[in-house]
CSV table of C-alpha atoms in Angstrom, one decimal:
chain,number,residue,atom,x,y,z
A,1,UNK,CA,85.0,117.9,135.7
A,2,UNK,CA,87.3,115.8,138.1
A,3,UNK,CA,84.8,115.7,141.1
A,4,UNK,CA,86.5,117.6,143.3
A,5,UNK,CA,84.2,120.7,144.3
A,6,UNK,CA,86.0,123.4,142.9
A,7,UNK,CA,86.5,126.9,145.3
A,8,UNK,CA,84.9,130.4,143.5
A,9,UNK,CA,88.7,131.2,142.6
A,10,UNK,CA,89.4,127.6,140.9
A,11,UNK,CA,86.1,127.9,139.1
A,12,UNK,CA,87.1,130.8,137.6
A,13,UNK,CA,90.8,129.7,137.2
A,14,UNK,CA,89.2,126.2,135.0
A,15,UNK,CA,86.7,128.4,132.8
A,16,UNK,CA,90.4,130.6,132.3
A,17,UNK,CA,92.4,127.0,131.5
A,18,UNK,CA,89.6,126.0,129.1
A,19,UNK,CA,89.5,129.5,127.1
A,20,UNK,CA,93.3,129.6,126.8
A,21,UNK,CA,93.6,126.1,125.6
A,22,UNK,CA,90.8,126.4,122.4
A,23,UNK,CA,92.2,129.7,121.8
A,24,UNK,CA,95.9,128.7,122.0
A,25,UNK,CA,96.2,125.0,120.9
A,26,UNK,CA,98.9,124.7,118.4
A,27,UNK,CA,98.2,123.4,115.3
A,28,UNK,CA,99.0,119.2,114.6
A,29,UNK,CA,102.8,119.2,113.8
A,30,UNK,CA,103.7,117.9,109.7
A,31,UNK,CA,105.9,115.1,111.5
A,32,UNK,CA,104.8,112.6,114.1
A,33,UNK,CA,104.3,112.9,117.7
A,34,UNK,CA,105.1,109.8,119.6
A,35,UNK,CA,103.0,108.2,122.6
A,36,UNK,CA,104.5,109.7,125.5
A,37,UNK,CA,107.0,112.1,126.8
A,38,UNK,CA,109.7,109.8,127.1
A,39,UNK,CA,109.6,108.6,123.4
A,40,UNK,CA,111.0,111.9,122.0
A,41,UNK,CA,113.5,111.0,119.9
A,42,UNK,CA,114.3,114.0,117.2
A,43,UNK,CA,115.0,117.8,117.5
A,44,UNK,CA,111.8,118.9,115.7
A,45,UNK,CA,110.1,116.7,118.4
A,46,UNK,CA,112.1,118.6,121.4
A,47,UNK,CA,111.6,121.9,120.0
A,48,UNK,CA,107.4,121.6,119.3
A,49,UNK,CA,106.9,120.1,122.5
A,50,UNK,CA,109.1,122.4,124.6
A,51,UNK,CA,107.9,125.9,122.9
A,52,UNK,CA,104.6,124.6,124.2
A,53,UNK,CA,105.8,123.6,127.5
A,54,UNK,CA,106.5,127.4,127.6
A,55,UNK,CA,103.7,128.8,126.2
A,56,UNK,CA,101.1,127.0,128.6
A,57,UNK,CA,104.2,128.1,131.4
A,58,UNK,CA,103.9,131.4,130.6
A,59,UNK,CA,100.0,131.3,130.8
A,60,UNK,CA,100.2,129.9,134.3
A,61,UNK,CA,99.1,126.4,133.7
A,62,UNK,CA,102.2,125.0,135.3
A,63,UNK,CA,104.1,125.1,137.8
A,64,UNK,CA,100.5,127.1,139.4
A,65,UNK,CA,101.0,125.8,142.9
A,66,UNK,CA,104.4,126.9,143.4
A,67,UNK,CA,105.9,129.7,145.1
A,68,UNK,CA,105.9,132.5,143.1
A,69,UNK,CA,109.6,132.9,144.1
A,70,UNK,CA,110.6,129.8,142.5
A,71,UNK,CA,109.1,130.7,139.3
A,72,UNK,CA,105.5,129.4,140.3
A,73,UNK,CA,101.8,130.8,140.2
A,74,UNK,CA,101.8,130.9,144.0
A,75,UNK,CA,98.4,129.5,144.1
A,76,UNK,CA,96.7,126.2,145.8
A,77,UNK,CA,95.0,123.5,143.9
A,78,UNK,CA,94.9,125.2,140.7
A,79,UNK,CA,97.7,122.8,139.4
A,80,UNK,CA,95.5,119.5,139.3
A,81,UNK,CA,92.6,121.6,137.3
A,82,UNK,CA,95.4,122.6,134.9
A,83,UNK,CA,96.1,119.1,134.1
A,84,UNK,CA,92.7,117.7,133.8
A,85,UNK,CA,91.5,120.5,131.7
A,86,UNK,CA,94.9,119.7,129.5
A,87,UNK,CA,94.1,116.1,129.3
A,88,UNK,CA,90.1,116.5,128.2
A,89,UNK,CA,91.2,118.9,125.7
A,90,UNK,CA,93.7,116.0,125.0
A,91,UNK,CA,96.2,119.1,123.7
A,92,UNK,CA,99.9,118.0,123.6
A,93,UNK,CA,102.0,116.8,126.4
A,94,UNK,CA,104.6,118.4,128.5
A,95,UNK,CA,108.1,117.1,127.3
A,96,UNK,CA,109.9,118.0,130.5
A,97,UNK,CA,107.8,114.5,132.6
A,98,UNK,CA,110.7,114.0,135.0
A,99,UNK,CA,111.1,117.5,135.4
A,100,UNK,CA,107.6,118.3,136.2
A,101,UNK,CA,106.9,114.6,138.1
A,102,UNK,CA,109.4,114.4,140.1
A,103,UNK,CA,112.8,116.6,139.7
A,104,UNK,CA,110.6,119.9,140.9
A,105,UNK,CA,108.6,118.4,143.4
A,106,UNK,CA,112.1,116.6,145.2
A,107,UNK,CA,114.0,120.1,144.8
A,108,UNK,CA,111.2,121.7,146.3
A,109,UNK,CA,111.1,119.3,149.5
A,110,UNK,CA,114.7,119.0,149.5
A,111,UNK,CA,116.8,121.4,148.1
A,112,UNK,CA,118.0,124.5,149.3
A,113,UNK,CA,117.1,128.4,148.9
A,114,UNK,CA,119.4,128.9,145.6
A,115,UNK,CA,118.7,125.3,144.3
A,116,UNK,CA,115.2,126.5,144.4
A,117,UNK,CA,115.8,129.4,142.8
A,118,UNK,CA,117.9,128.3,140.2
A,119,UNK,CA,116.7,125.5,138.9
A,120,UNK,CA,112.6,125.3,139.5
A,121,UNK,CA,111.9,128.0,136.6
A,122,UNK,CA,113.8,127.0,134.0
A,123,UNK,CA,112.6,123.5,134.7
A,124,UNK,CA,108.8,124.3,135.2
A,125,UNK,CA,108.9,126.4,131.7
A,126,UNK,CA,110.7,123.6,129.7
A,127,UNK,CA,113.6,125.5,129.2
A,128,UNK,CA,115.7,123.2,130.4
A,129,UNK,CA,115.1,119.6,130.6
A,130,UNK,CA,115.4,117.2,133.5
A,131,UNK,CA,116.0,113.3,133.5
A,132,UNK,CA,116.6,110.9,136.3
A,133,UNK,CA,119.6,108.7,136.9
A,134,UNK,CA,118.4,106.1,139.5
A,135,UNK,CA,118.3,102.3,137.9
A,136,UNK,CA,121.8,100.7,136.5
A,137,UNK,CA,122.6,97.6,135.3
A,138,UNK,CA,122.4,95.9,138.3
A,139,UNK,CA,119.9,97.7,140.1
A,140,UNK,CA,116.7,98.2,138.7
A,141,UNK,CA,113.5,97.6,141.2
A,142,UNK,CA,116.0,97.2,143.9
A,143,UNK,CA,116.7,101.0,144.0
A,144,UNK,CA,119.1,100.5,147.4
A,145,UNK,CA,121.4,98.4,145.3
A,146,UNK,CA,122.8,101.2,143.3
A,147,UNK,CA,126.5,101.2,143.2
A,148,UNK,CA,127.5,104.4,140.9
A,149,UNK,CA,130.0,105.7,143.6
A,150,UNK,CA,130.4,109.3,144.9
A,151,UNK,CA,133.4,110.1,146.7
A,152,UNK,CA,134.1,113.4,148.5
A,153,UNK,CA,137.1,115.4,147.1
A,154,UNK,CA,137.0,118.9,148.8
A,155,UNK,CA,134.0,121.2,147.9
A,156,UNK,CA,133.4,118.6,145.2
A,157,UNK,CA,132.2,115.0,144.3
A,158,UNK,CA,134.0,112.6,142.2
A,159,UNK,CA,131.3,110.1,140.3
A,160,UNK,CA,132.2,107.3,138.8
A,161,UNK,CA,129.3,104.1,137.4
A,162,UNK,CA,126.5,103.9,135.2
A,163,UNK,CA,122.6,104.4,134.9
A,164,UNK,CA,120.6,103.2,132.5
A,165,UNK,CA,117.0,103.0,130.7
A,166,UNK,CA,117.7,106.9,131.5
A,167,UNK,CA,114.3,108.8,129.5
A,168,UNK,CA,115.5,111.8,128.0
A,169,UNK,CA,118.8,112.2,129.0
A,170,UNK,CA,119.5,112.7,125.1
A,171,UNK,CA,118.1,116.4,126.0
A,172,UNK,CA,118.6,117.0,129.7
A,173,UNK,CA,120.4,119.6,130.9
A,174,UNK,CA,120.4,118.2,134.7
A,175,UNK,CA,120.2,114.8,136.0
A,176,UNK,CA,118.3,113.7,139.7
A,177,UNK,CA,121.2,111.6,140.6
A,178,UNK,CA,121.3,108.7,143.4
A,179,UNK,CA,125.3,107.7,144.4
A,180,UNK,CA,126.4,105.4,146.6
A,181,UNK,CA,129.0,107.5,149.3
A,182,UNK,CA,129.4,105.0,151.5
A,183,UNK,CA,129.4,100.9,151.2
A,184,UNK,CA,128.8,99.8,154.8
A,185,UNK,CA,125.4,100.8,154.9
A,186,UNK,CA,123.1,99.8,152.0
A,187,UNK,CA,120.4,102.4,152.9
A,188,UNK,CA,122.2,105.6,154.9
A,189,UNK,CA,125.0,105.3,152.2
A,190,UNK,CA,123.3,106.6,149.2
A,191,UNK,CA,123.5,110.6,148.5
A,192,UNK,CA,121.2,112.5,146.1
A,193,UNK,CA,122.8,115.4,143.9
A,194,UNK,CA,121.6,117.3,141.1
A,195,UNK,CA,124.1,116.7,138.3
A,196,UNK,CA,124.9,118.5,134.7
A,197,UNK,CA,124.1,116.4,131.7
A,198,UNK,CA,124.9,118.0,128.5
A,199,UNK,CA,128.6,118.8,127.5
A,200,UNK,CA,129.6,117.9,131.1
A,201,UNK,CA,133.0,116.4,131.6
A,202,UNK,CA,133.3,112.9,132.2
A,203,UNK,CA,129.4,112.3,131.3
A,204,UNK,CA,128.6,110.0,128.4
A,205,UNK,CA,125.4,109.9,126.9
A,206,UNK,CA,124.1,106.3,124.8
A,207,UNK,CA,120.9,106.2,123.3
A,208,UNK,CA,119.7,102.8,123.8
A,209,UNK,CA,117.4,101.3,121.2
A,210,UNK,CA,114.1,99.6,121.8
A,211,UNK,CA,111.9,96.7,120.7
A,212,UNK,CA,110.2,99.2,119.0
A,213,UNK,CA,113.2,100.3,116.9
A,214,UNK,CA,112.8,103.7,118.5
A,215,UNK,CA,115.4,105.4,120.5
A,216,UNK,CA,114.0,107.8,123.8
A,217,UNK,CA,115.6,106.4,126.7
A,218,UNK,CA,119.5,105.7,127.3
A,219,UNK,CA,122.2,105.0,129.0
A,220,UNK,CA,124.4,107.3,131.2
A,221,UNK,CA,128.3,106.7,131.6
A,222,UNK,CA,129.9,108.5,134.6
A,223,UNK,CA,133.7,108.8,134.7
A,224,UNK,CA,135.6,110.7,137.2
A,225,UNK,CA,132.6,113.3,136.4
A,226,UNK,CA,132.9,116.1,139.1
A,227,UNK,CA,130.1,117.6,140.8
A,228,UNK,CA,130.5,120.7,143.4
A,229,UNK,CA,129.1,119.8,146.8
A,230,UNK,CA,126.7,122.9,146.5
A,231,UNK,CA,124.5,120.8,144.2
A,232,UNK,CA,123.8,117.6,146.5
A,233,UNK,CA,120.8,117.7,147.4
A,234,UNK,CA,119.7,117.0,151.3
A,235,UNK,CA,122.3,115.5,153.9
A,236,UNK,CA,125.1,113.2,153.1
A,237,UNK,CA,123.8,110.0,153.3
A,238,UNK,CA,119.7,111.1,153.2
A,239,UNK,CA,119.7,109.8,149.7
A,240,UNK,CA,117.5,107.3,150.5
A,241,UNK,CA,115.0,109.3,152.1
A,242,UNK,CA,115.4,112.1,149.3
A,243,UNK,CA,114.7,109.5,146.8
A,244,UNK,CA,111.4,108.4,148.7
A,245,UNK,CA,110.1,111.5,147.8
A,246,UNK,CA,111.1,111.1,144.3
A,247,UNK,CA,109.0,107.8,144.0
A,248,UNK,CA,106.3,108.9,145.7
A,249,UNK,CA,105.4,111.6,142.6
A,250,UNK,CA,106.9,109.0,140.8
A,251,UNK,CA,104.4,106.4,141.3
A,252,UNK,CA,101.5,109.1,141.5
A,253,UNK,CA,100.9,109.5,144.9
A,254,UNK,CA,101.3,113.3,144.8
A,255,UNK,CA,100.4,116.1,142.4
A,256,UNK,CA,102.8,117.5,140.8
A,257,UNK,CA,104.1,120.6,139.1
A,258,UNK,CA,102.2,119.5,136.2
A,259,UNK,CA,101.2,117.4,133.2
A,260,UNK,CA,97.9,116.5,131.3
A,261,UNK,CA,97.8,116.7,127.6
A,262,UNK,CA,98.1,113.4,125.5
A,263,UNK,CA,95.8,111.1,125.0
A,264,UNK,CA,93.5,110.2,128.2
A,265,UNK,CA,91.7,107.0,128.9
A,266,UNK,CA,88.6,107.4,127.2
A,267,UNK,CA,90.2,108.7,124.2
A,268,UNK,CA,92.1,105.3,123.3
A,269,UNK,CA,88.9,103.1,124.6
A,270,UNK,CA,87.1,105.6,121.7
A,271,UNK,CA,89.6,104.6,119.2
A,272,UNK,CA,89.7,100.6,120.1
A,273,UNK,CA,85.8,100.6,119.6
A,274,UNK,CA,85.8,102.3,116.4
A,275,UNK,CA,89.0,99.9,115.4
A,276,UNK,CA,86.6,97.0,116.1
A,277,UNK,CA,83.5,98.8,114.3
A,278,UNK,CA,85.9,99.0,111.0
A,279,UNK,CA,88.2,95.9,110.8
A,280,UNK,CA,86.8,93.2,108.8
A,281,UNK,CA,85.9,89.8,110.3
A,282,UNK,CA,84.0,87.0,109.1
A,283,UNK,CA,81.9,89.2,106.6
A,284,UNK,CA,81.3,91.7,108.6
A,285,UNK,CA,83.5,93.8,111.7
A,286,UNK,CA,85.5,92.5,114.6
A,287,UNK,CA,82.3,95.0,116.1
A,288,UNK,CA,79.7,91.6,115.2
A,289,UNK,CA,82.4,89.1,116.9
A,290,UNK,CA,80.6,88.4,120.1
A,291,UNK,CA,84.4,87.2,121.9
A,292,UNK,CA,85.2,90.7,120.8
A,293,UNK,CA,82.3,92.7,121.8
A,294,UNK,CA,82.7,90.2,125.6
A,295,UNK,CA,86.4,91.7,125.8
A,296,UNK,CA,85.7,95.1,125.0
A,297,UNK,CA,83.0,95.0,127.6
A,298,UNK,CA,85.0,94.5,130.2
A,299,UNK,CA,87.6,97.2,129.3
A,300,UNK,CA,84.7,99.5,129.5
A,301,UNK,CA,84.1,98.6,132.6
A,302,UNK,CA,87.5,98.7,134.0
A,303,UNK,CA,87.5,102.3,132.4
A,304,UNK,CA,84.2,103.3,134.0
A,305,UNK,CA,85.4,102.1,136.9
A,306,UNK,CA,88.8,104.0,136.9
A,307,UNK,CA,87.1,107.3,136.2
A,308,UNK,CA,85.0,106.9,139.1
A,309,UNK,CA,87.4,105.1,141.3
A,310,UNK,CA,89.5,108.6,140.1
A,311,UNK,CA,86.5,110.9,141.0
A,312,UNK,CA,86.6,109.3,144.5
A,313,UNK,CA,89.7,109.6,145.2
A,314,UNK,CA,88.9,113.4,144.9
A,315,UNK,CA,86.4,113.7,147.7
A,316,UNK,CA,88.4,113.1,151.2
A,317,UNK,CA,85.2,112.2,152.6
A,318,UNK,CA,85.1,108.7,150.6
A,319,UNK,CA,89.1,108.2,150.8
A,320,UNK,CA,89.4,105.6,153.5
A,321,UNK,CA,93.1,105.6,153.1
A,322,UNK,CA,94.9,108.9,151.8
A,323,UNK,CA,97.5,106.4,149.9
A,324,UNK,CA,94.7,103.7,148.2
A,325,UNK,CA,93.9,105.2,145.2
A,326,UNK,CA,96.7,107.4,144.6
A,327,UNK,CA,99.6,104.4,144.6
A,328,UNK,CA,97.0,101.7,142.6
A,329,UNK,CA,96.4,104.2,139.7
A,330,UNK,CA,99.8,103.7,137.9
A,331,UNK,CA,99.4,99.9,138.3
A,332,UNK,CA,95.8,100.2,137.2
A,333,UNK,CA,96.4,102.4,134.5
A,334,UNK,CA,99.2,100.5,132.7
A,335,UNK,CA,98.1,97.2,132.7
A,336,UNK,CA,94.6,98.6,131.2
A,337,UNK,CA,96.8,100.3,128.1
A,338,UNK,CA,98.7,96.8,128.5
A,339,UNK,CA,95.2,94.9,128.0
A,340,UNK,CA,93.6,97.5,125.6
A,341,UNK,CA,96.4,97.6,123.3
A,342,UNK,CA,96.8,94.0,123.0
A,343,UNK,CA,93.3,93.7,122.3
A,344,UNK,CA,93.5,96.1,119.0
A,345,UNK,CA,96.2,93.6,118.0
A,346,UNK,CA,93.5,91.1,118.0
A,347,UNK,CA,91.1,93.0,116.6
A,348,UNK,CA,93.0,94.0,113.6
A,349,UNK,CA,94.4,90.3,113.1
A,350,UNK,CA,97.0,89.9,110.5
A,351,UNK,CA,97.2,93.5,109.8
A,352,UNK,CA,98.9,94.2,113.5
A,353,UNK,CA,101.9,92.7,111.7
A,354,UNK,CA,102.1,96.1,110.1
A,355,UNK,CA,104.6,99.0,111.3
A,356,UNK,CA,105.0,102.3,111.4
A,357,UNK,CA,105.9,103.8,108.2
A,358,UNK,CA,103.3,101.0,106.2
A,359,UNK,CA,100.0,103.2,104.5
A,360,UNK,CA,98.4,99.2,104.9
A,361,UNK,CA,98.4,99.2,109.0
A,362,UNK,CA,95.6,100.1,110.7
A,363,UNK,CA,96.1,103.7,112.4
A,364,UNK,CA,99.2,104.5,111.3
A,365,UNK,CA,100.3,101.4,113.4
A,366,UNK,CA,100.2,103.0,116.7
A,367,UNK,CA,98.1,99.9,118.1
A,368,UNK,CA,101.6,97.7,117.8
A,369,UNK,CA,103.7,100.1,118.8
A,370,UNK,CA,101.3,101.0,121.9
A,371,UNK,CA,101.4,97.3,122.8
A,372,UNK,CA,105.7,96.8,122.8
A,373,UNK,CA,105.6,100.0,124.6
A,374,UNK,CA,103.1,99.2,126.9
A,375,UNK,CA,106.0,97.0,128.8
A,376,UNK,CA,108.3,99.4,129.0
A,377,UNK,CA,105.4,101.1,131.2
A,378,UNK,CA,104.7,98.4,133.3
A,379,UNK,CA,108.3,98.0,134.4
A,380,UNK,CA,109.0,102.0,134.7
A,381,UNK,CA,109.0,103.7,138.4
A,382,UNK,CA,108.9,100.1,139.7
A,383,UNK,CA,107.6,97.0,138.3
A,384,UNK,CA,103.3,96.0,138.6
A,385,UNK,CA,104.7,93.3,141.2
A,386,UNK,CA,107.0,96.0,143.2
A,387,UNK,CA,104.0,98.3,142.9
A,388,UNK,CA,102.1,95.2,144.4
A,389,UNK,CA,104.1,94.8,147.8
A,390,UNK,CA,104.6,98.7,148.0
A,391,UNK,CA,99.9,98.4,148.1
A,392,UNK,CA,100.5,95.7,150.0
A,393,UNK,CA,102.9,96.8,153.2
A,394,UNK,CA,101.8,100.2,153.0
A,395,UNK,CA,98.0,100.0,152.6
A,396,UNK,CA,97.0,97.0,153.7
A,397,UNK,CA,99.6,96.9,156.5
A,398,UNK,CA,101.3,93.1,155.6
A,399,UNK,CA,104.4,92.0,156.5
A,400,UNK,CA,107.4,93.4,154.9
A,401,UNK,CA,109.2,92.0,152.2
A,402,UNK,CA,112.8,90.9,153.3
């Protein structure tokens, strides 16, 4: 239950969610799933997680709280009991994350009538997948910095530079793209299109290799790529503003077409405790270390704490500030999986020097590969110290950052 008090309609909508999902959960996959969305790497991976994205489409747990024009359930705060209920049952993940998180939810704010149309059900069943071109080289946290140029040639666009650390972009169809049409203003300068991906003409797509040794994320080559002026997205030179809107699903301040699925919280502090109850130490179990037992301790109480900080944030009678909660939980939440998973690398000592693909390494090795992901995560959407000021100016009402 996710503490908000539930209307007669939602009630019955959650008891519907939780049916369908023990009835319908696909069975585990004979190849490996990685962590996250944004890790996808191979073509049995893609097509697993997007026949589900479908199926649980097609049963109406996404996309629940949008229009039924667009290809939505037409309903009101059925979306965010989708998710939970996905996440407890810890059933798969949605593959389209950018699509869901933040392409729909900007198209839907922003775009027009037959982007709308066009674009939201395909995207909301998984059918075709979405990935976002913002950072570049040059401009990572500083989003305003982006220089990848657009330049008006008729009815079209003419885009010319490069993104990077692009997630997915291996399998999108359609890119959320931020161009620079104008260099005399750093802000009212940028303009936001929706742009085609795959096969496209003058797109080149990279796969860029991570510490990990795993592929996922990429980067994105634009040259002399043309883009009709029907898919910009917003006003000339409202880019800015457009991709505000973005960030703010981005960074989790908003719900979203939806998610859930995965591993949740509670399920990896679960597994880190019965790591420690079975790794050997000093004759007994990292379990009998009291340092260990000390550390775990206080990840269970910054977990607790989470889960009911998340509960609250449910009931608008204890939310003192409607953006609190919502923009700390993706700092929160990543440097806990930061902390937890470099704890399991203590806890399983010499063996976290075992990888994937060694029987020897502790559960299958995820632990080390959680950990050299885990900073990926707390750079993603914004780093923990642009997350930081953004709490900072907009919460707690300090002094901009110049």
């Amino acid at each position: 239950m996710d503490g908000r008090r539930d209307t007669p309609e939602q009630a019955e909508f959650r008891e519907y969610c939780r049916r369908w999902l023990r009835e319908n959960r696909p069975p585990a996959p004979a190849f490996r799933l990685p962590e996250h969305a944004i890790e996808v790497m191979t073509e049995e991976q893609r097509t697993y997680l997007c026949a589900w994205q479908k199926k649980c489409y097609d049963a109406g747990l996404v996309g629940a709280d949008y229009p039924k024009a667009y290809g939505g359930g037409g309903h009101q705060g059925f979306q965010r009991i989708a998710s939970w209920e996905m996440s407890a049952l810890g059933v798969p993940y949605m593959i389209n994350v950018i699509g869901l998180g933040m392409a729909a939810p900007t198209i839907l704010h922003h775009g027009t009538e037959e982007q709308k149309r066009r674009y939201l059900p395909p995207l909301l069943s998984g059918e075709e997948i979405w990935c976002q071109g913002f950072s570049e080289p040059g401009a990572g946290s500083d989003l305003a910095g982006v220089q990848t140029s657009a330049v008006r040639d008729g009815d079209n666009w003419i885009i010319n530079g490069h993104k990077v650390w692009t997630s997915l972009a291996h399998f999108a169809s359609w890119m959320i793209l931020l161009a620079r049409h104008s260099s005399a203003d750093k802000y009212n300068g940028l303009t936001y299109f929706i742009t085609p991906i795959a096969g496209a003409p003058g797109v080149t797509v990279r796969p860029l290799i991570k510490i990990t040794g795993q592929t996922g994320f990429n980067e994105v080559l634009f040259e002399d790529a043309v883009i009709p002026d029907r898919l910009r997205v917003d006003e000339v030179g409202k880019g800015w503003q457009v991709a505000m809107t973005t960030l703010l699903h981005e960074r989790g301040a908003a719900e979203n077409a939806g998610s859930g699925g995965g591993q949740s919280v509670e399920d990896r502090l679960a597994a880190l405790i019965a790591l420690a109850k079975r790794m050997p130490r000093n004759g007994g179990t990292a379990w009998d270390d009291p340092v260990i037992r000390d550390r775990l301790m206080q990840i269970v109480v910054r977990v607790e704490g989470f889960r009911q900080v998340f509960r609250r944030a449910r009931v608008g009678a204890l939310t003192d500030h409607p953006m609190r909660i919502p923009l700390s939980s993706k700092l929160l939440i990543s440097e806990l999986n930061q902390d937890m998973a470099a704890l399991a690398l203590d806890i399983e000592g010499a063996f976290a020097s075992l990888y994937l693909g060694d029987e020897r390494a502790p559960d299958g090795a995820e632990w080390p590969l959680a950990y050299l992901n885990s900073y990926g995560i707390t750079i993603a959407a914004g780093t923990s110290e642009i997350q930081r000021n953004i709490l900072g100016e907009r919460v707690l009402g300090l002094a901009k950052t110049k």
